Every structure is written in C-alpha cells, then in structure tokens.
Amino acid sequence: LLIFLVECLSFVLPTYNAFGRNARSNKQEGCELSLSQTQSPESLLIHWKGEIMEGYSFHFRHAEFKGALEAIAGKKLDLEYTNAVTFSAKEHISDSHRHYYDNAIQFVTGIDNPQHAIEAAQRCSLVHSIYRVIATGDNYTDCTEYAIENGGFADMYLGSKSQEDTWCVRVRQYGNLGAQVNRTSAKVKRHGERARSMQEEKKALLALEPLLLKFGGRVDLNNPDCFVYFFNGMNSKNT
C-alpha cells in the first residue's frame, strides 16, 4: 500500500502505499482540511507517541483521543482503529515489542468531521501526529492521479484559498522497508526508518510533477506550511 499523506491532518509490492498531508502542521487558520467525498474510509492516520516505559501510556491512547474528540464534537462517537504497519523483519523480537510496533500507526474511522480530529489531536499528549490520507495505490503515479482526481490538494492550487502555502515532499518507509533492529543494542525501530531516502524522493517528485505544477506556493524544505508525505509499505485496511 502506498499512501499519499499530507502533513497538517511499502513501496515494494504487494504491500500498500499511501500519500497524504499531516493535519497538525498547517500554520494558516484558513487552510481547508475537509475530506473529499470520493475518498475511502481510510481517511485519517494517527501516529502515536512512543513510551518511556513499556505499557506506561499504551492503554490510554484511544481513551484520551476519543474523549477529546467527543468533547469537541459534542456527541458520542464509535471509533474503529486498524493497524497500518506490521513488523515483518526476519530479526526476532519479543511479542510485546512486536505488539507495540504493530500499533504505532493506525487508521481511524468513524470521524464525520476531520477538523474535529485535528483539534482533538492538538489536545492529546499521546498523539504524535495525525494525517489525512489523500490517495492510496501501488505506485507514485497512481497516487498522484488519484490526488488530482479527488481534489485533495485543491486548496493549494494557484488562485485558491491557500495558494501561498509553502510545501515540501518527504518519503517514509515502513513494514519490510522500515523495520530494523540495532544489533548492538537490541533496540527496535518501532515505526519505520526516518532517514530521508533521496533516491525515493526523486522518484516521487518526478511522479508528482503534474500535481506540483498546480501549486501556487513555493518550496520550503525547513519550515513549510504543508508536508506532503508518501508512506511506503503500509497495510491496506481492507486486506
């Protein structure tokens, strides 16, 4: 699964890929964050914070986020979480470490207003970041075409409300591509390799050209208004 994600809210077949935008980093209040009606139920991803001590906060994650979300929405909600990553490296790790790895990033459904989810995440101490899933597919080109079709970045097009938003593109590897074990310390990377892959980012930028040419804002590699993420190697919620 290749997921196209944008920051504000694995790429080797047969894994799934996602493309999107992070929902916590948009600095301009006027940025439009509503989801297109053509998007799949896999509309939001939550990346949970790690733990200082094993089991210290794990069991409070869902309760904290749900409580904050219901307080903002003013009603009870029935949320469903599905793991977005799976530890599949050959190295042996304990069952508890595997469990924490597999639950590090989750799809969440049952949210009818994504803006409420963004506000709830900002109130939570256990949420690292939340992402809007703009498109999913088997390669960068497919994700780009789907993103243009569903208008997930239309607010950033030249002449649109957020046309001056700055942006940059990042690629993250998960699953078989991201899970690594430090052989000297026996520590496990919980949710993928965070080091930038320049080769993969070049591939993504070439595929993204038809979309990026529509943007009105400039590139800002240090402090952009919008991080555009490709998450490679994630699970499909429907598999």
PDB file of C-alpha atoms in Angstrom:
ATOM      1  CA  LEU A   1       0.000   0.000   0.000  1.00  0.00           C
ATOM      2  CA  LEU A   2       1.378   3.383  -0.970  1.00  0.00           C
ATOM      3  CA  ILE A   3      -0.321   6.182   0.907  1.00  0.00           C
ATOM      4  CA  PHE A   4      -0.088   9.787  -0.193  1.00  0.00           C
ATOM      5  CA  LEU A   5      -0.250  11.812   3.032  1.00  0.00           C
ATOM      6  CA  VAL A   6      -0.089  15.495   3.737  1.00  0.00           C
ATOM      7  CA  GLU A   7       1.157  16.965   6.959  1.00  0.00           C
ATOM      8  CA  CYS A   8      -1.468  19.331   8.509  1.00  0.00           C
ATOM      9  CA  LEU A   9      -4.039  16.379   9.335  1.00  0.00           C
ATOM     10  CA  SER A  10       5.723  -0.066   1.377  1.00  0.00           C
ATOM     11  CA  PHE A  11       6.940   0.832  -1.970  1.00  0.00           C
ATOM     12  CA  VAL A  12       7.522  -2.829  -2.775  1.00  0.00           C
ATOM     13  CA  LEU A  13       4.564  -4.854  -3.948  1.00  0.00           C
ATOM     14  CA  PRO A  14       2.394  -6.455  -2.699  1.00  0.00           C
ATOM     15  CA  THR A  15       2.371  -4.013   0.215  1.00  0.00           C
ATOM     16  CA  TYR A  16       0.153  -0.949   0.128  1.00  0.00           C
ATOM     17  CA  ASN A  17       1.245   2.684  -0.279  1.00  0.00           C
ATOM     18  CA  ALA A  18      -0.302   5.930   0.939  1.00  0.00           C
ATOM     19  CA  PHE A  19       0.008   9.591   0.029  1.00  0.00           C
ATOM     20  CA  GLY A  20      -1.230  12.446   2.173  1.00  0.00           C
ATOM     21  CA  ARG A  21      -0.881  15.533   4.316  1.00  0.00           C
ATOM     22  CA  ASN A  22      -0.139  15.892   8.023  1.00  0.00           C
ATOM     23  CA  ALA A  23      -3.033  17.541   9.797  1.00  0.00           C
ATOM     24  CA  ARG A  24      -1.174  19.129  12.685  1.00  0.00           C
ATOM     25  CA  SER A  25       1.327  21.368  10.930  1.00  0.00           C
ATOM     26  CA  ASN A  26      -0.758  23.797   8.877  1.00  0.00           C
ATOM     27  CA  LYS A  27       0.050  27.228  10.301  1.00  0.00           C
ATOM     28  CA  GLN A  28      -2.603  29.203   8.423  1.00  0.00           C
ATOM     29  CA  GLU A  29      -6.036  29.066  10.045  1.00  0.00           C
ATOM     30  CA  GLY A  30      -7.791  29.395   6.706  1.00  0.00           C
ATOM     31  CA  CYS A  31      -6.407  26.188   5.244  1.00  0.00           C
ATOM     32  CA  GLU A  32      -9.210  23.916   4.083  1.00  0.00           C
ATOM     33  CA  LEU A  33      -8.992  20.472   5.675  1.00  0.00           C
ATOM     34  CA  SER A  34     -12.308  18.903   4.721  1.00  0.00           C
ATOM     35  CA  LEU A  35     -12.081  15.484   3.068  1.00  0.00           C
ATOM     36  CA  SER A  36     -13.343  14.848  -0.415  1.00  0.00           C
ATOM     37  CA  GLN A  37     -16.465  12.708  -0.575  1.00  0.00           C
ATOM     38  CA  THR A  38     -14.663  10.483  -3.078  1.00  0.00           C
ATOM     39  CA  GLN A  39     -12.053   9.384  -0.556  1.00  0.00           C
ATOM     40  CA  SER A  40     -12.020   5.943   1.013  1.00  0.00           C
ATOM     41  CA  PRO A  41     -12.890   5.287   4.694  1.00  0.00           C
ATOM     42  CA  GLU A  42      -9.111   5.175   5.317  1.00  0.00           C
ATOM     43  CA  SER A  43      -9.190   8.949   5.584  1.00  0.00           C
ATOM     44  CA  LEU A  44      -7.166   9.532   8.740  1.00  0.00           C
ATOM     45  CA  LEU A  45      -3.987   8.045  10.195  1.00  0.00           C
ATOM     46  CA  ILE A  46      -2.798   8.531  13.755  1.00  0.00           C
ATOM     47  CA  HIS A  47       0.863   8.174  14.669  1.00  0.00           C
ATOM     48  CA  TRP A  48       1.054   7.601  18.442  1.00  0.00           C
ATOM     49  CA  LYS A  49       3.891   8.807  20.636  1.00  0.00           C
ATOM     50  CA  GLY A  50       6.363   6.240  21.923  1.00  0.00           C
ATOM     51  CA  GLU A  51       6.573   5.180  25.545  1.00  0.00           C
ATOM     52  CA  ILE A  52       9.202   5.991  28.151  1.00  0.00           C
ATOM     53  CA  MET A  53       8.397   2.730  29.936  1.00  0.00           C
ATOM     54  CA  GLU A  54       6.754  -0.299  28.353  1.00  0.00           C
ATOM     55  CA  GLY A  55       2.990  -0.232  28.910  1.00  0.00           C
ATOM     56  CA  TYR A  56       3.038   3.166  30.635  1.00  0.00           C
ATOM     57  CA  SER A  57       0.667   5.000  28.264  1.00  0.00           C
ATOM     58  CA  PHE A  58      -0.293   2.430  25.627  1.00  0.00           C
ATOM     59  CA  HIS A  59      -3.713   1.608  27.101  1.00  0.00           C
ATOM     60  CA  PHE A  60      -4.718   5.265  27.469  1.00  0.00           C
ATOM     61  CA  ARG A  61      -4.171   6.334  23.851  1.00  0.00           C
ATOM     62  CA  HIS A  62      -7.623   5.582  22.484  1.00  0.00           C
ATOM     63  CA  ALA A  63      -9.427   6.823  25.583  1.00  0.00           C
ATOM     64  CA  GLU A  64      -7.587  10.166  25.552  1.00  0.00           C
ATOM     65  CA  PHE A  65      -8.179  10.791  21.854  1.00  0.00           C
ATOM     66  CA  LYS A  66     -11.825   9.659  21.943  1.00  0.00           C
ATOM     67  CA  GLY A  67     -12.553  11.800  24.995  1.00  0.00           C
ATOM     68  CA  ALA A  68     -11.039  14.907  23.400  1.00  0.00           C
ATOM     69  CA  LEU A  69     -12.833  14.240  20.123  1.00  0.00           C
ATOM     70  CA  GLU A  70     -16.244  13.723  21.756  1.00  0.00           C
ATOM     71  CA  ALA A  71     -15.805  16.891  23.823  1.00  0.00           C
ATOM     72  CA  ILE A  72     -15.216  18.889  20.632  1.00  0.00           C
ATOM     73  CA  ALA A  73     -17.942  17.139  18.613  1.00  0.00           C
ATOM     74  CA  GLY A  74     -20.470  17.352  21.464  1.00  0.00           C
ATOM     75  CA  LYS A  75     -21.653  13.784  20.929  1.00  0.00           C
ATOM     76  CA  LYS A  76     -20.683  10.140  21.408  1.00  0.00           C
ATOM     77  CA  LEU A  77     -18.674   8.543  18.625  1.00  0.00           C
ATOM     78  CA  ASP A  78     -17.965   4.932  17.664  1.00  0.00           C
ATOM     79  CA  LEU A  79     -14.360   4.866  16.503  1.00  0.00           C
ATOM     80  CA  GLU A  80     -12.579   1.924  14.900  1.00  0.00           C
ATOM     81  CA  TYR A  81      -8.799   1.543  14.816  1.00  0.00           C
ATOM     82  CA  THR A  82      -6.875  -0.648  12.370  1.00  0.00           C
ATOM     83  CA  ASN A  83      -3.108  -1.166  12.434  1.00  0.00           C
ATOM     84  CA  ALA A  84      -1.379   0.465   9.475  1.00  0.00           C
ATOM     85  CA  VAL A  85       2.028  -1.200   9.891  1.00  0.00           C
ATOM     86  CA  THR A  86       3.203  -4.741  10.629  1.00  0.00           C
ATOM     87  CA  PHE A  87       6.610  -5.838  11.860  1.00  0.00           C
ATOM     88  CA  SER A  88       7.809  -8.320   9.260  1.00  0.00           C
ATOM     89  CA  ALA A  89      11.609  -8.246   9.518  1.00  0.00           C
ATOM     90  CA  LYS A  90      13.478 -11.526   9.926  1.00  0.00           C
ATOM     91  CA  GLU A  91      15.040 -10.491  13.247  1.00  0.00           C
ATOM     92  CA  HIS A  92      13.437 -11.983  16.347  1.00  0.00           C
ATOM     93  CA  ILE A  93      11.803  -9.576  18.794  1.00  0.00           C
ATOM     94  CA  SER A  94       9.608 -10.167  21.827  1.00  0.00           C
ATOM     95  CA  ASP A  95       5.837 -10.414  21.425  1.00  0.00           C
ATOM     96  CA  SER A  96       5.382  -7.221  23.442  1.00  0.00           C
ATOM     97  CA  HIS A  97       7.761  -5.253  21.212  1.00  0.00           C
ATOM     98  CA  ARG A  98       6.021  -6.624  18.126  1.00  0.00           C
ATOM     99  CA  HIS A  99       2.656  -5.588  19.569  1.00  0.00           C
ATOM    100  CA  TYR A 100       3.841  -2.027  20.214  1.00  0.00           C
ATOM    101  CA  TYR A 101       5.372  -1.798  16.747  1.00  0.00           C
ATOM    102  CA  ASP A 102       2.190  -3.000  15.046  1.00  0.00           C
ATOM    103  CA  ASN A 103       0.075  -0.468  16.961  1.00  0.00           C
ATOM    104  CA  ALA A 104       2.372   2.534  16.422  1.00  0.00           C
ATOM    105  CA  ILE A 105       0.378   3.899  13.463  1.00  0.00           C
ATOM    106  CA  GLN A 106      -3.329   3.244  12.969  1.00  0.00           C
ATOM    107  CA  PHE A 107      -6.113   4.042  10.557  1.00  0.00           C
ATOM    108  CA  VAL A 108      -9.101   5.533  12.398  1.00  0.00           C
ATOM    109  CA  THR A 109     -12.657   5.564  11.060  1.00  0.00           C
ATOM    110  CA  GLY A 110     -15.945   6.824  12.490  1.00  0.00           C
ATOM    111  CA  ILE A 111     -14.993  10.517  12.388  1.00  0.00           C
ATOM    112  CA  ASP A 112     -17.512  12.607  10.445  1.00  0.00           C
ATOM    113  CA  ASN A 113     -15.619  15.900  10.797  1.00  0.00           C
ATOM    114  CA  PRO A 114     -11.839  15.729  10.197  1.00  0.00           C
ATOM    115  CA  GLN A 115     -11.376  19.249  11.576  1.00  0.00           C
ATOM    116  CA  HIS A 116     -12.605  17.944  14.946  1.00  0.00           C
ATOM    117  CA  ALA A 117      -9.970  15.195  14.769  1.00  0.00           C
ATOM    118  CA  ILE A 118      -7.246  17.775  14.195  1.00  0.00           C
ATOM    119  CA  GLU A 119      -8.385  19.857  17.159  1.00  0.00           C
ATOM    120  CA  ALA A 120      -8.627  16.728  19.327  1.00  0.00           C
ATOM    121  CA  ALA A 121      -5.094  15.652  18.385  1.00  0.00           C
ATOM    122  CA  GLN A 122      -3.776  19.061  19.426  1.00  0.00           C
ATOM    123  CA  ARG A 123      -5.230  18.456  22.905  1.00  0.00           C
ATOM    124  CA  CYS A 124      -3.722  14.977  23.296  1.00  0.00           C
ATOM    125  CA  SER A 125      -0.382  14.246  24.928  1.00  0.00           C
ATOM    126  CA  LEU A 126      -0.191  10.744  23.391  1.00  0.00           C
ATOM    127  CA  VAL A 127      -0.714  11.713  19.730  1.00  0.00           C
ATOM    128  CA  HIS A 128       2.493  12.371  17.800  1.00  0.00           C
ATOM    129  CA  SER A 129       0.746  13.463  14.601  1.00  0.00           C
ATOM    130  CA  ILE A 130      -2.403  12.913  12.574  1.00  0.00           C
ATOM    131  CA  TYR A 131      -2.600  12.634   8.797  1.00  0.00           C
ATOM    132  CA  ARG A 132      -5.204  12.989   6.087  1.00  0.00           C
ATOM    133  CA  VAL A 133      -4.931  10.195   3.531  1.00  0.00           C
ATOM    134  CA  ILE A 134      -5.296  11.847   0.144  1.00  0.00           C
ATOM    135  CA  ALA A 135      -4.763   8.810  -2.080  1.00  0.00           C
ATOM    136  CA  THR A 136      -3.693   5.173  -1.958  1.00  0.00           C
ATOM    137  CA  GLY A 137      -2.247   2.979  -4.670  1.00  0.00           C
ATOM    138  CA  ASP A 138       0.545   0.689  -5.822  1.00  0.00           C
ATOM    139  CA  ASN A 139       2.911   3.380  -7.131  1.00  0.00           C
ATOM    140  CA  TYR A 140       3.622   7.115  -7.072  1.00  0.00           C
ATOM    141  CA  THR A 141       1.948   7.796 -10.419  1.00  0.00           C
ATOM    142  CA  ASP A 142      -1.342   6.196  -9.386  1.00  0.00           C
ATOM    143  CA  CYS A 143      -1.394   8.162  -6.137  1.00  0.00           C
ATOM    144  CA  THR A 144      -0.732  11.411  -7.986  1.00  0.00           C
ATOM    145  CA  GLU A 145      -3.569  10.771 -10.436  1.00  0.00           C
ATOM    146  CA  TYR A 146      -5.980   9.901  -7.612  1.00  0.00           C
ATOM    147  CA  ALA A 147      -4.978  13.034  -5.671  1.00  0.00           C
ATOM    148  CA  ILE A 148      -5.698  15.261  -8.675  1.00  0.00           C
ATOM    149  CA  GLU A 149      -8.987  13.467  -9.308  1.00  0.00           C
ATOM    150  CA  ASN A 150     -10.333  13.812  -5.760  1.00  0.00           C
ATOM    151  CA  GLY A 151      -9.104  17.374  -5.220  1.00  0.00           C
ATOM    152  CA  GLY A 152      -7.245  16.595  -2.006  1.00  0.00           C
ATOM    153  CA  PHE A 153      -4.817  19.489  -2.641  1.00  0.00           C
ATOM    154  CA  ALA A 154      -7.193  21.841  -4.467  1.00  0.00           C
ATOM    155  CA  ASP A 155      -6.934  24.471  -1.716  1.00  0.00           C
ATOM    156  CA  MET A 156      -3.213  24.859  -2.555  1.00  0.00           C
ATOM    157  CA  TYR A 157      -3.703  25.367  -6.291  1.00  0.00           C
ATOM    158  CA  LEU A 158      -2.845  28.728  -7.863  1.00  0.00           C
ATOM    159  CA  GLY A 159      -5.837  31.018  -7.362  1.00  0.00           C
ATOM    160  CA  SER A 160      -7.250  29.019  -4.414  1.00  0.00           C
ATOM    161  CA  LYS A 161      -7.595  29.932  -0.742  1.00  0.00           C
ATOM    162  CA  SER A 162      -4.232  28.539   0.413  1.00  0.00           C
ATOM    163  CA  GLN A 163      -2.316  29.217  -2.801  1.00  0.00           C
ATOM    164  CA  GLU A 164       0.597  30.827  -0.958  1.00  0.00           C
ATOM    165  CA  ASP A 165       1.198  27.877   1.407  1.00  0.00           C
ATOM    166  CA  THR A 166       4.768  26.614   1.236  1.00  0.00           C
ATOM    167  CA  TRP A 167       5.385  22.874   0.938  1.00  0.00           C
ATOM    168  CA  CYS A 168       7.916  20.060   0.681  1.00  0.00           C
ATOM    169  CA  VAL A 169       7.789  16.341  -0.135  1.00  0.00           C
ATOM    170  CA  ARG A 170       9.024  13.532   2.123  1.00  0.00           C
ATOM    171  CA  VAL A 171       9.111   9.727   1.699  1.00  0.00           C
ATOM    172  CA  ARG A 172       8.898   7.324   4.661  1.00  0.00           C
ATOM    173  CA  GLN A 173       9.479   3.553   4.565  1.00  0.00           C
ATOM    174  CA  TYR A 174       7.510   1.076   6.693  1.00  0.00           C
ATOM    175  CA  GLY A 175       6.967  -2.664   7.045  1.00  0.00           C
ATOM    176  CA  ASN A 176       9.758  -4.685   5.406  1.00  0.00           C
ATOM    177  CA  LEU A 177      11.315  -1.425   4.245  1.00  0.00           C
ATOM    178  CA  GLY A 178      11.412   0.302   7.607  1.00  0.00           C
ATOM    179  CA  ALA A 179      11.684  -2.288  10.366  1.00  0.00           C
ATOM    180  CA  GLN A 180      15.263  -2.628  11.519  1.00  0.00           C
ATOM    181  CA  VAL A 181      16.970  -3.959  14.608  1.00  0.00           C
ATOM    182  CA  ASN A 182      20.057  -2.411  16.131  1.00  0.00           C
ATOM    183  CA  ARG A 183      22.203  -5.495  16.621  1.00  0.00           C
ATOM    184  CA  THR A 184      24.461  -3.830  19.184  1.00  0.00           C
ATOM    185  CA  SER A 185      21.722  -2.540  21.492  1.00  0.00           C
ATOM    186  CA  ALA A 186      18.855  -4.895  20.556  1.00  0.00           C
ATOM    187  CA  LYS A 187      16.589  -1.850  20.223  1.00  0.00           C
ATOM    188  CA  VAL A 188      13.882  -1.969  17.576  1.00  0.00           C
ATOM    189  CA  LYS A 189      12.850   0.913  15.369  1.00  0.00           C
ATOM    190  CA  ARG A 190       9.133   0.997  16.130  1.00  0.00           C
ATOM    191  CA  HIS A 191       7.659   2.564  13.063  1.00  0.00           C
ATOM    192  CA  GLY A 192       9.996   2.721  10.122  1.00  0.00           C
ATOM    193  CA  GLU A 193      13.244   4.327   9.081  1.00  0.00           C
ATOM    194  CA  ARG A 194      13.035   8.122   9.464  1.00  0.00           C
ATOM    195  CA  ALA A 195      16.207   8.846   7.480  1.00  0.00           C
ATOM    196  CA  ARG A 196      15.389  10.564   4.206  1.00  0.00           C
ATOM    197  CA  SER A 197      15.649   8.498   1.053  1.00  0.00           C
ATOM    198  CA  MET A 198      16.850  10.937  -1.595  1.00  0.00           C
ATOM    199  CA  GLN A 199      16.505   8.335  -4.318  1.00  0.00           C
ATOM    200  CA  GLU A 200      12.860   7.633  -3.425  1.00  0.00           C
ATOM    201  CA  GLU A 201      12.094  11.340  -3.052  1.00  0.00           C
ATOM    202  CA  LYS A 202      13.432  11.973  -6.553  1.00  0.00           C
ATOM    203  CA  LYS A 203      11.145   9.249  -7.898  1.00  0.00           C
ATOM    204  CA  ALA A 204       8.200  10.725  -6.006  1.00  0.00           C
ATOM    205  CA  LEU A 205       8.910  14.263  -7.244  1.00  0.00           C
ATOM    206  CA  LEU A 206       9.003  13.128 -10.866  1.00  0.00           C
ATOM    207  CA  ALA A 207       5.669  11.356 -10.491  1.00  0.00           C
ATOM    208  CA  LEU A 208       4.185  14.323  -8.623  1.00  0.00           C
ATOM    209  CA  GLU A 209       5.067  16.885 -11.284  1.00  0.00           C
ATOM    210  CA  PRO A 210       1.518  17.157 -12.759  1.00  0.00           C
ATOM    211  CA  LEU A 211       0.197  17.924  -9.253  1.00  0.00           C
ATOM    212  CA  LEU A 212       3.018  20.151  -8.006  1.00  0.00           C
ATOM    213  CA  LEU A 213       2.783  22.399 -11.065  1.00  0.00           C
ATOM    214  CA  LYS A 214      -0.722  23.343  -9.867  1.00  0.00           C
ATOM    215  CA  PHE A 215       0.569  24.638  -6.506  1.00  0.00           C
ATOM    216  CA  GLY A 216       0.797  28.394  -6.037  1.00  0.00           C
ATOM    217  CA  GLY A 217       3.250  28.340  -3.125  1.00  0.00           C
ATOM    218  CA  ARG A 218       6.988  27.893  -3.138  1.00  0.00           C
ATOM    219  CA  VAL A 219       9.121  25.049  -1.796  1.00  0.00           C
ATOM    220  CA  ASP A 220      10.350  25.380   1.806  1.00  0.00           C
ATOM    221  CA  LEU A 221      12.497  22.473   2.982  1.00  0.00           C
ATOM    222  CA  ASN A 222      12.931  23.737   6.544  1.00  0.00           C
ATOM    223  CA  ASN A 223       9.586  25.063   7.792  1.00  0.00           C
ATOM    224  CA  PRO A 224       6.806  24.551   5.216  1.00  0.00           C
ATOM    225  CA  ASP A 225       3.115  25.127   5.805  1.00  0.00           C
ATOM    226  CA  CYS A 226       2.408  21.668   4.422  1.00  0.00           C
ATOM    227  CA  PHE A 227       4.478  18.481   4.462  1.00  0.00           C
ATOM    228  CA  VAL A 228       3.476  16.135   1.645  1.00  0.00           C
ATOM    229  CA  TYR A 229       4.256  12.539   2.650  1.00  0.00           C
ATOM    230  CA  PHE A 230       4.470   9.282   0.776  1.00  0.00           C
ATOM    231  CA  PHE A 231       4.194   6.399   3.268  1.00  0.00           C
ATOM    232  CA  ASN A 232       5.548   3.245   1.624  1.00  0.00           C
ATOM    233  CA  GLY A 233       4.888  -0.299   2.817  1.00  0.00           C
ATOM    234  CA  MET A 234       1.765   0.143   4.913  1.00  0.00           C
ATOM    235  CA  ASN A 235      -1.062  -2.329   5.393  1.00  0.00           C
ATOM    236  CA  SER A 236      -4.283  -1.973   3.475  1.00  0.00           C
ATOM    237  CA  LYS A 237      -7.217  -1.641   5.852  1.00  0.00           C
ATOM    238  CA  ASN A 238      -9.221  -3.920   3.582  1.00  0.00           C
ATOM    239  CA  THR A 239      -6.703  -6.808   3.432  1.00  0.00           C
TER     240      THR A 239
END
